[in-house]
Tab-separated table of N, CA and C in Angstrom:
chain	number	residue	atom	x	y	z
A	26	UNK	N	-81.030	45.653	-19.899
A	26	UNK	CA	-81.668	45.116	-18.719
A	26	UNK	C	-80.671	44.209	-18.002
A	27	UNK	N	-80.805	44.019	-16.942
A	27	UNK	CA	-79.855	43.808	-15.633
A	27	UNK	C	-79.851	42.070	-15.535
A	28	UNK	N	-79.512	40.930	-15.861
A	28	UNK	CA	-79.605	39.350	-15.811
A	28	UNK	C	-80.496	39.411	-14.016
A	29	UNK	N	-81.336	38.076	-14.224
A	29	UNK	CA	-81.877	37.659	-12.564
A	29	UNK	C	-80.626	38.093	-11.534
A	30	UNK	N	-79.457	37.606	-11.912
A	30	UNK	CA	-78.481	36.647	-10.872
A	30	UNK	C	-77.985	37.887	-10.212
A	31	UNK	N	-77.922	39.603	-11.146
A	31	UNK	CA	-77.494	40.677	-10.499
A	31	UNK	C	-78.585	41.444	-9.797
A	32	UNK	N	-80.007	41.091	-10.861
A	32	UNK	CA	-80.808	41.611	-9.726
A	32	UNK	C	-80.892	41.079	-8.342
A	33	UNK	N	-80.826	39.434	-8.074
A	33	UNK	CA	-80.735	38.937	-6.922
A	33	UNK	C	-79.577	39.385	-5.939
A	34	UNK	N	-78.864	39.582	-6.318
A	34	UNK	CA	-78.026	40.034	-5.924
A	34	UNK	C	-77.976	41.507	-4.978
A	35	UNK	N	-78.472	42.475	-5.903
A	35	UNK	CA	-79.011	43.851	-5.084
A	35	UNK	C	-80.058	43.907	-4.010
A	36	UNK	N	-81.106	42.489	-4.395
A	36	UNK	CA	-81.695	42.315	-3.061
A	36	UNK	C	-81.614	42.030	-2.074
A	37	UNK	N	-80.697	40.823	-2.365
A	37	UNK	CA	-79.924	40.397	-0.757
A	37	UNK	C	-78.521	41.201	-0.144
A	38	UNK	N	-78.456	42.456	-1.210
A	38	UNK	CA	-77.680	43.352	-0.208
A	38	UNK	C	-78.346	44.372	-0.124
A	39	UNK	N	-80.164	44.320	0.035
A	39	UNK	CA	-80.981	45.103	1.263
A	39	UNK	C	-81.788	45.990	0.129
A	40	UNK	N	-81.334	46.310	-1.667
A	40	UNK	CA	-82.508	47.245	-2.144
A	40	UNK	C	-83.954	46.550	-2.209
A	41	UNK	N	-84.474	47.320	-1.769
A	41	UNK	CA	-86.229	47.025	-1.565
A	41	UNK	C	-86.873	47.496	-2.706
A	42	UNK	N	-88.211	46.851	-3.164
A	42	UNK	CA	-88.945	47.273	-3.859
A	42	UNK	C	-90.381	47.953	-3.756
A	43	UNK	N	-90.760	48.799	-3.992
A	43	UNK	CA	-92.391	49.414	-4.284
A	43	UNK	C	-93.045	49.097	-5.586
A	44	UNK	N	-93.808	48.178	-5.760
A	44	UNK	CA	-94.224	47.749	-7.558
A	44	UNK	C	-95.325	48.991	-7.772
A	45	UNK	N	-94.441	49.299	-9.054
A	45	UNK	CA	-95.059	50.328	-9.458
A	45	UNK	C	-94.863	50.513	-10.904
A	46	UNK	N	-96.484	50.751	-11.979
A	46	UNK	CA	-96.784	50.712	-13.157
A	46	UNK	C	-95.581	51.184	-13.911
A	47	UNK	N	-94.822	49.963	-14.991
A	47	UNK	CA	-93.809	50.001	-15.556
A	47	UNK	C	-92.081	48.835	-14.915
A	48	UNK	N	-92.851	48.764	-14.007
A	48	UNK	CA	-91.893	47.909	-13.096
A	48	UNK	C	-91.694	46.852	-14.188
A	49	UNK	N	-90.346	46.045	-14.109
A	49	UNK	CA	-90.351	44.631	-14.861
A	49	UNK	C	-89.718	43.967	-13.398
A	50	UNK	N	-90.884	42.785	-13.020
A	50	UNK	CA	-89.870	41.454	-12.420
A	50	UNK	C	-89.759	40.096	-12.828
A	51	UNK	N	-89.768	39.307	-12.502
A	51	UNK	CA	-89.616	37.577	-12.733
A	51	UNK	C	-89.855	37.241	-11.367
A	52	UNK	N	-90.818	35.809	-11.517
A	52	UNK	CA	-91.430	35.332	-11.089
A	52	UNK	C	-90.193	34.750	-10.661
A	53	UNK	N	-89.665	34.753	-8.995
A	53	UNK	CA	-88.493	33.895	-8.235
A	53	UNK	C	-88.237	32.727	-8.216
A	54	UNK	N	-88.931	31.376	-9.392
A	54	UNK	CA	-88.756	29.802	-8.835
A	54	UNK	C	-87.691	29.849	-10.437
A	55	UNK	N	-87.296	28.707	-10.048
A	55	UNK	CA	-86.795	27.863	-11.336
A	55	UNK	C	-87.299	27.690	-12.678
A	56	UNK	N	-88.218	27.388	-12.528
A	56	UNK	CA	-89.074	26.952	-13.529
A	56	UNK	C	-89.715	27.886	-14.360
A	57	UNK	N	-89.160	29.439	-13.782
A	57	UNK	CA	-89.607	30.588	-14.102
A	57	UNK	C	-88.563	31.656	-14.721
A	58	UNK	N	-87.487	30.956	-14.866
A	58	UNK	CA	-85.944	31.617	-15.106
A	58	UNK	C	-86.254	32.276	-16.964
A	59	UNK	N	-86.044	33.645	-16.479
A	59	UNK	CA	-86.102	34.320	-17.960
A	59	UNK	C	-87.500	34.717	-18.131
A	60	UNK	N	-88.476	34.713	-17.909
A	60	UNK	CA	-90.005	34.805	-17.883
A	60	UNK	C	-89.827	36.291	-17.297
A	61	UNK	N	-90.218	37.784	-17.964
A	61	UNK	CA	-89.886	38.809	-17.188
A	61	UNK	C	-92.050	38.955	-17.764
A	62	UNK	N	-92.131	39.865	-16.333
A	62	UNK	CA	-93.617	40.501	-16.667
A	62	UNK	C	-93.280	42.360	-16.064
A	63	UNK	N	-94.204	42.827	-16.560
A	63	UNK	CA	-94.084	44.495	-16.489
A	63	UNK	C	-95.462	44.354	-15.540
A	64	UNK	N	-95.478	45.452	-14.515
A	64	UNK	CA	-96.894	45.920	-13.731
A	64	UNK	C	-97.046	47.173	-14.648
A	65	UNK	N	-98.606	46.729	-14.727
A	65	UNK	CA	-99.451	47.496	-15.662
A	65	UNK	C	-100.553	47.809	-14.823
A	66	UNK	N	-101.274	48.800	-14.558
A	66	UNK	CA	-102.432	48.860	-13.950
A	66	UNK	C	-103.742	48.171	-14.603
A	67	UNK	N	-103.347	47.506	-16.237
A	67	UNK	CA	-104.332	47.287	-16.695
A	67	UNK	C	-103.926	45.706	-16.477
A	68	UNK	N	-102.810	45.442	-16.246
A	68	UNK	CA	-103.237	43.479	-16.240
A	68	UNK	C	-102.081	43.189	-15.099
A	69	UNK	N	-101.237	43.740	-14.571
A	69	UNK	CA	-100.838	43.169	-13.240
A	69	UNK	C	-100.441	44.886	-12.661
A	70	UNK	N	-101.167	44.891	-11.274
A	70	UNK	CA	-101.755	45.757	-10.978
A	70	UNK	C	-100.737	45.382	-8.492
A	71	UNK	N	-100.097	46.418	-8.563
A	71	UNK	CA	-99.737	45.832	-6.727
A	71	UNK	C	-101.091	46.653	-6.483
A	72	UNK	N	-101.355	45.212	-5.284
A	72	UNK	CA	-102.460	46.020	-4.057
A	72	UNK	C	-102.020	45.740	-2.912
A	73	UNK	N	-101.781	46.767	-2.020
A	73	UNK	CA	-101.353	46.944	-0.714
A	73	UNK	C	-101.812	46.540	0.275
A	74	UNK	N	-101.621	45.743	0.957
A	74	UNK	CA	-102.368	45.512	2.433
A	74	UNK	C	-101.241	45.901	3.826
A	75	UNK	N	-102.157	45.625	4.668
A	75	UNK	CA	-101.399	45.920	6.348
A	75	UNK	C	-100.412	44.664	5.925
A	76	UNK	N	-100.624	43.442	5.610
A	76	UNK	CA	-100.153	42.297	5.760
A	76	UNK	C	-98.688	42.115	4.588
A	77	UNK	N	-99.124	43.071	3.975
A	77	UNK	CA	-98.045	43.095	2.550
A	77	UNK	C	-98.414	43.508	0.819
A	78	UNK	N	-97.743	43.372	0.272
A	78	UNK	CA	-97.876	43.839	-1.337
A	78	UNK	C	-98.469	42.775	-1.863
A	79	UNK	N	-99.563	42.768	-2.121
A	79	UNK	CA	-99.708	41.316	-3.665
A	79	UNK	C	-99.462	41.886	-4.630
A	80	UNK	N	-98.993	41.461	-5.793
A	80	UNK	CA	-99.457	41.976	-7.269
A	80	UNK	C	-100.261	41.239	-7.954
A	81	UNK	N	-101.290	42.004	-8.239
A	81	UNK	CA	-102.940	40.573	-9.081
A	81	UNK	C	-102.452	40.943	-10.513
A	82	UNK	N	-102.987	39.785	-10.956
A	82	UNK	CA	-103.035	39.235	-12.391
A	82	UNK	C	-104.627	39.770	-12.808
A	83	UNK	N	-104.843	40.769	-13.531
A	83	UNK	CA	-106.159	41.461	-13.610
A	83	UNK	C	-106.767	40.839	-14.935
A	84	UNK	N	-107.389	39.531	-15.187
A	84	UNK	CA	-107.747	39.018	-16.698
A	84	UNK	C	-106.528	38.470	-17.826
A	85	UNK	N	-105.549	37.995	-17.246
A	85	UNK	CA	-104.740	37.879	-17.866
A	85	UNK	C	-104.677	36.163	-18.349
A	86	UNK	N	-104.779	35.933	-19.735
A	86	UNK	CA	-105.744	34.523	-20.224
A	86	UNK	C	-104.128	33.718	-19.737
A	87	UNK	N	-103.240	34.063	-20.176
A	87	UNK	CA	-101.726	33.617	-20.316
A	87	UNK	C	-101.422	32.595	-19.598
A	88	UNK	N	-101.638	33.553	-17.790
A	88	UNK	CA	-101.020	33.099	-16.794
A	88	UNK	C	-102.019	32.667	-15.901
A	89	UNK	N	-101.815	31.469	-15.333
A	89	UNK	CA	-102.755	30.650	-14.401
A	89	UNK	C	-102.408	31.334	-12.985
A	90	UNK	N	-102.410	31.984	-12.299
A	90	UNK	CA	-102.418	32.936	-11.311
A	90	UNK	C	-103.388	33.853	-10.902
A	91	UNK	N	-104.072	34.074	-9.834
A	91	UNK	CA	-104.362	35.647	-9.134
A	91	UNK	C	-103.864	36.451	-9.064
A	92	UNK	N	-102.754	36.015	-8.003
A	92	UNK	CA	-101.731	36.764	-7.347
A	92	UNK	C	-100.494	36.347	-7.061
A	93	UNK	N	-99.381	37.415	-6.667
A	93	UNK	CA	-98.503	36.749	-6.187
A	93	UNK	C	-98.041	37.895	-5.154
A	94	UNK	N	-97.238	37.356	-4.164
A	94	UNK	CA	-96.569	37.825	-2.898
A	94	UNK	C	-95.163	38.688	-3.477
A	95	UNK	N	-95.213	39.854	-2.980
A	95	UNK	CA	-94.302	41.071	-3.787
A	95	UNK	C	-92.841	40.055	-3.127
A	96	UNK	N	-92.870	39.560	-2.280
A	96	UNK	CA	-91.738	38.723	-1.517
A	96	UNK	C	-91.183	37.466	-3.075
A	97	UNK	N	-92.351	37.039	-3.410
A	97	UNK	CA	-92.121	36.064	-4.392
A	97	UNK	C	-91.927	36.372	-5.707
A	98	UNK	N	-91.939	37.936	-5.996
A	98	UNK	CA	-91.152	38.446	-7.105
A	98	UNK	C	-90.277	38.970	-7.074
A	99	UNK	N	-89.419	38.877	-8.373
A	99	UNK	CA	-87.656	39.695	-8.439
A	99	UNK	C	-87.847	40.794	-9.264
A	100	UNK	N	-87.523	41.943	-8.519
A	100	UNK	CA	-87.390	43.130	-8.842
A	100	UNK	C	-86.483	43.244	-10.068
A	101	UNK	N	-86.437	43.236	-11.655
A	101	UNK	CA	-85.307	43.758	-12.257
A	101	UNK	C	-85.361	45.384	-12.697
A	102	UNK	N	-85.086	46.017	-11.673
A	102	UNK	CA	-84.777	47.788	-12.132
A	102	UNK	C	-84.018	47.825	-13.683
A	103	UNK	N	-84.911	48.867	-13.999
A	103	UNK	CA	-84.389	49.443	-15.364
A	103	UNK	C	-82.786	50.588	-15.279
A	104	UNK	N	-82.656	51.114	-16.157
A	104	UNK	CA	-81.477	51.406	-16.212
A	104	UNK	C	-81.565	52.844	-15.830
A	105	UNK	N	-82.802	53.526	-15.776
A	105	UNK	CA	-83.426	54.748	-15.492
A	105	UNK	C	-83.129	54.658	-13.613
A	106	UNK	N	-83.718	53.635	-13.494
A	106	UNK	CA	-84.649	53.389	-11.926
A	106	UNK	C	-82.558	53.611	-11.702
A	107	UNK	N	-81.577	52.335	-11.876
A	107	UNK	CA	-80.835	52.339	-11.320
A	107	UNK	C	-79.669	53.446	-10.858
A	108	UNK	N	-79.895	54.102	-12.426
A	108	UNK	CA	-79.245	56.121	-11.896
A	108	UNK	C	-79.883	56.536	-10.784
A	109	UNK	N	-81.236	56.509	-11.062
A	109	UNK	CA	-81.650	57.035	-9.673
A	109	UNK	C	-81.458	56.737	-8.213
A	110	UNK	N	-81.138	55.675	-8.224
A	110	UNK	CA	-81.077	55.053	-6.695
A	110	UNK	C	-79.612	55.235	-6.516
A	111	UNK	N	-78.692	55.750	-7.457
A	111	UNK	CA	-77.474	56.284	-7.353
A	111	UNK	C	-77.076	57.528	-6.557
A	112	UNK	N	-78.296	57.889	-6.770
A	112	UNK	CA	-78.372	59.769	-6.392
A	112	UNK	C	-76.955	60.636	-6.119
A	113	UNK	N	-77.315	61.035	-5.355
A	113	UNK	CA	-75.976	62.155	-5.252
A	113	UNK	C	-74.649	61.452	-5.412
A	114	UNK	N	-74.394	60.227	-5.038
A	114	UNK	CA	-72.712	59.724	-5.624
A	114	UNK	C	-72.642	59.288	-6.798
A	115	UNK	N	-73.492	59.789	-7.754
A	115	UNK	CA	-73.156	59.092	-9.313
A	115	UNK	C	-72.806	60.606	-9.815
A	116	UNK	N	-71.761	60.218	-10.721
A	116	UNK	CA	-71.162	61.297	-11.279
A	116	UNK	C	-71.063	61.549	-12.794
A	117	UNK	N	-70.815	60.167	-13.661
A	117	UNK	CA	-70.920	60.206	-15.054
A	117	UNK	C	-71.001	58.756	-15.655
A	118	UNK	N	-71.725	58.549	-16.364
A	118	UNK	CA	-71.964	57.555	-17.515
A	118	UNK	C	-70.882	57.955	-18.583
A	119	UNK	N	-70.051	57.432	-19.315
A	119	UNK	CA	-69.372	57.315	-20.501
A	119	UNK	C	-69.121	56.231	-21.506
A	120	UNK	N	-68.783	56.031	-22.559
A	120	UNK	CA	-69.280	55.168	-23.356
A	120	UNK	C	-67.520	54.777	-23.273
A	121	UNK	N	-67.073	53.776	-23.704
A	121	UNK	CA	-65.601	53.221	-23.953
A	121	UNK	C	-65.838	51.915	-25.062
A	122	UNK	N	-64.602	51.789	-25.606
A	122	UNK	CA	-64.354	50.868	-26.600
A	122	UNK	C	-65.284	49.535	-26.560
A	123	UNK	N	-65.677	48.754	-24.748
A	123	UNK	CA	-66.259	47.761	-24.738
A	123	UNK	C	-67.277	47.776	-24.099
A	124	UNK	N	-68.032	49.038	-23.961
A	124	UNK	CA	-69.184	49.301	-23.472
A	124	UNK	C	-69.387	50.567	-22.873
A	125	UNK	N	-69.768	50.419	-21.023
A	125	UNK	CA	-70.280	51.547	-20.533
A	125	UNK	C	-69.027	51.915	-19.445
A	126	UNK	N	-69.176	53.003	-18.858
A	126	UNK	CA	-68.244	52.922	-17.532
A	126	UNK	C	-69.205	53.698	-16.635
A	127	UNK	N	-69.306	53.438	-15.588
A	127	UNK	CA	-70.120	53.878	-14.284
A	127	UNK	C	-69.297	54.842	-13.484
A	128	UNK	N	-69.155	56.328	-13.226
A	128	UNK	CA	-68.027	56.950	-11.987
A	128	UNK	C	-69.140	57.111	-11.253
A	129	UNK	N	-68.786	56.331	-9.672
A	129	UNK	CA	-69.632	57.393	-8.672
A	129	UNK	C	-68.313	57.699	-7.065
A	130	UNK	N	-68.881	58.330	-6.592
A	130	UNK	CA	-68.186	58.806	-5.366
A	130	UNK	C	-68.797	58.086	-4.216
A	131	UNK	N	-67.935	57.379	-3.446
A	131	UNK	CA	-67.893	56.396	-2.604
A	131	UNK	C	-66.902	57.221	-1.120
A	132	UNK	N	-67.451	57.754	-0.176
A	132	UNK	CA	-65.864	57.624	0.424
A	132	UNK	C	-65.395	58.566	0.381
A	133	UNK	N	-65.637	59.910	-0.550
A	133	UNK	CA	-64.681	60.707	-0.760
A	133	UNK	C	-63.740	60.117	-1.810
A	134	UNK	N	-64.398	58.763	-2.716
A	134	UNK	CA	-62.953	58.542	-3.392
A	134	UNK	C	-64.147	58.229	-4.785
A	135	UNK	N	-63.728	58.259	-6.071
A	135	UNK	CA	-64.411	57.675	-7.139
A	135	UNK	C	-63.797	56.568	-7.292
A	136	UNK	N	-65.008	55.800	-7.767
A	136	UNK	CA	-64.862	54.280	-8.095
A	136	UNK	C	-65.688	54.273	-9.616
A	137	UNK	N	-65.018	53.375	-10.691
A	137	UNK	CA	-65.421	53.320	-12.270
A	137	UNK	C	-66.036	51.608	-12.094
A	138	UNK	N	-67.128	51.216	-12.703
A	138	UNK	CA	-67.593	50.486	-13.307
A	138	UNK	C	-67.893	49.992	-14.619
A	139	UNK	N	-66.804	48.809	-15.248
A	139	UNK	CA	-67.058	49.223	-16.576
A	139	UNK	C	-67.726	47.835	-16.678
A	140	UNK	N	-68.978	47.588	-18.188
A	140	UNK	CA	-69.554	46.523	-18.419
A	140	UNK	C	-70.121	46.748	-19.717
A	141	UNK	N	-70.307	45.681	-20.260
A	141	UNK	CA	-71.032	45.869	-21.326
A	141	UNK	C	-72.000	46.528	-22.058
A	142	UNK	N	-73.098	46.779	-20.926
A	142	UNK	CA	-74.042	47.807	-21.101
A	142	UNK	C	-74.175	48.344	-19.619
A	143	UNK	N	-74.841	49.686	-20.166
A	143	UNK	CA	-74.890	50.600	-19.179
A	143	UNK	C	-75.579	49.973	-17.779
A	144	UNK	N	-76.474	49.655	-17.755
A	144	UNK	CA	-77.499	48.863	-16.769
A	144	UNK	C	-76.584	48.374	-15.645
A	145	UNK	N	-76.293	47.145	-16.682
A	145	UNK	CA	-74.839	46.131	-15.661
A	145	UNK	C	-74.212	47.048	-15.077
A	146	UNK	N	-73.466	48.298	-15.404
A	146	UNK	CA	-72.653	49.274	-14.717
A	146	UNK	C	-73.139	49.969	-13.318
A	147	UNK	N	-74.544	50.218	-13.988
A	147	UNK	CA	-74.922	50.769	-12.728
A	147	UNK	C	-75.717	50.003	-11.466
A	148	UNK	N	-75.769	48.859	-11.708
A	148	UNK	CA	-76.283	48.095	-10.867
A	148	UNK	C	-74.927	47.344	-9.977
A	149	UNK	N	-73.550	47.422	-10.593
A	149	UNK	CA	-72.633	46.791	-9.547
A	149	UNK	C	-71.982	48.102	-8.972
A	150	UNK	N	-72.415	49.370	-9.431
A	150	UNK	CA	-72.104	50.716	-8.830
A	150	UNK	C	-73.275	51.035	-7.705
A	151	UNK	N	-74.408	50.353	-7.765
A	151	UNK	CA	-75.310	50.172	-6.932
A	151	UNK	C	-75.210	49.617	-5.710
A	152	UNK	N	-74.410	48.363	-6.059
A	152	UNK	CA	-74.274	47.342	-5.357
A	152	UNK	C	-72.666	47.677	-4.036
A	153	UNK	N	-72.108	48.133	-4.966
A	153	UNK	CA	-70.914	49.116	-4.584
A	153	UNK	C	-71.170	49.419	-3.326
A	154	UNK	N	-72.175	50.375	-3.847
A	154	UNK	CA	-72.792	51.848	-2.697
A	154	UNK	C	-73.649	51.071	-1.468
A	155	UNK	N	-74.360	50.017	-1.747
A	155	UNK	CA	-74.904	49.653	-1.201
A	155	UNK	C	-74.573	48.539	0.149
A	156	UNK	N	-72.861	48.470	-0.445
A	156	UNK	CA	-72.103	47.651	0.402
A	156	UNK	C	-71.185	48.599	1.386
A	157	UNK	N	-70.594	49.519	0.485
A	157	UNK	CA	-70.355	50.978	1.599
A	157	UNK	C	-71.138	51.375	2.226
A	158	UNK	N	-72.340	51.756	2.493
A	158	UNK	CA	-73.195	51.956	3.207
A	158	UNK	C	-73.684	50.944	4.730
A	159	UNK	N	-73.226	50.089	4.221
A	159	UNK	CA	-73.635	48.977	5.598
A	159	UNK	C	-72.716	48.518	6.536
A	160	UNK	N	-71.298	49.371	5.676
A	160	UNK	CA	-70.365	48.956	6.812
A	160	UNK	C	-69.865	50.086	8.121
């Protein structure tokens, strides 16, 4: 799984979220650092409005909450979600002496990401793509 500081990171260079059953985020304040929750349809559940995403807290004894504003949660994508949002420029996952390596095609050119675990790889190969793309 991907640390807050890289998921924050992919958000403020523009990936958006849809909460959807299996999702893991963290609650965005301080006081909330490391606290990850999963949407479950059975105890945190997004409901859609014209106005925006809430995600409700459906009976959940734990947490003193209703709801919260999809704005006021941090998306941490799994390592599944992040291949995918790779799509057509990801090319290979490989394993190396100190972890993972990420190839995707950028440009007409490949670019390698190597990190500890796979996740990390593909989320600054994400981030990569996501910075080629805006320029």
């Amino acid at each position: 799984m991907i640390d807050e500081n890289l998921a924050r990171l992919l958000r403020s260079a523009g990936l958006r979220w849809q909460p959807a059953s299996g999702d893991t985020f963290a609650v965005d304040r301080p006081d909330m650092a490391g606290e990850h929750f999963t949407v479950s349809e059975m105890t945190i559940e997004p409901h859609h409005f014209d106005t925006g995403t809430i995600l409700g807290f459906n009976g959940t004894t734990e947490w003193a909450l209703d709801s919260l504003a999809v704005e006021d949660a941090l998306w941490i994508p799994r390592e599944d979600q992040l291949r995918e949002l790779l799509g057509g420029a990801f090319r290979h996952l490989a394993r190396t002496p100190d972890g993972y390596r990420v190839t995707i095609v950028v440009s007409d050119q490949e670019r390698h990401f190597e990190e500890d675990d796979a996740a990390t790889a593909y989320a600054q190969a994400l981030l990569a793509l996501i910075g080629a793309s805006v320029v």
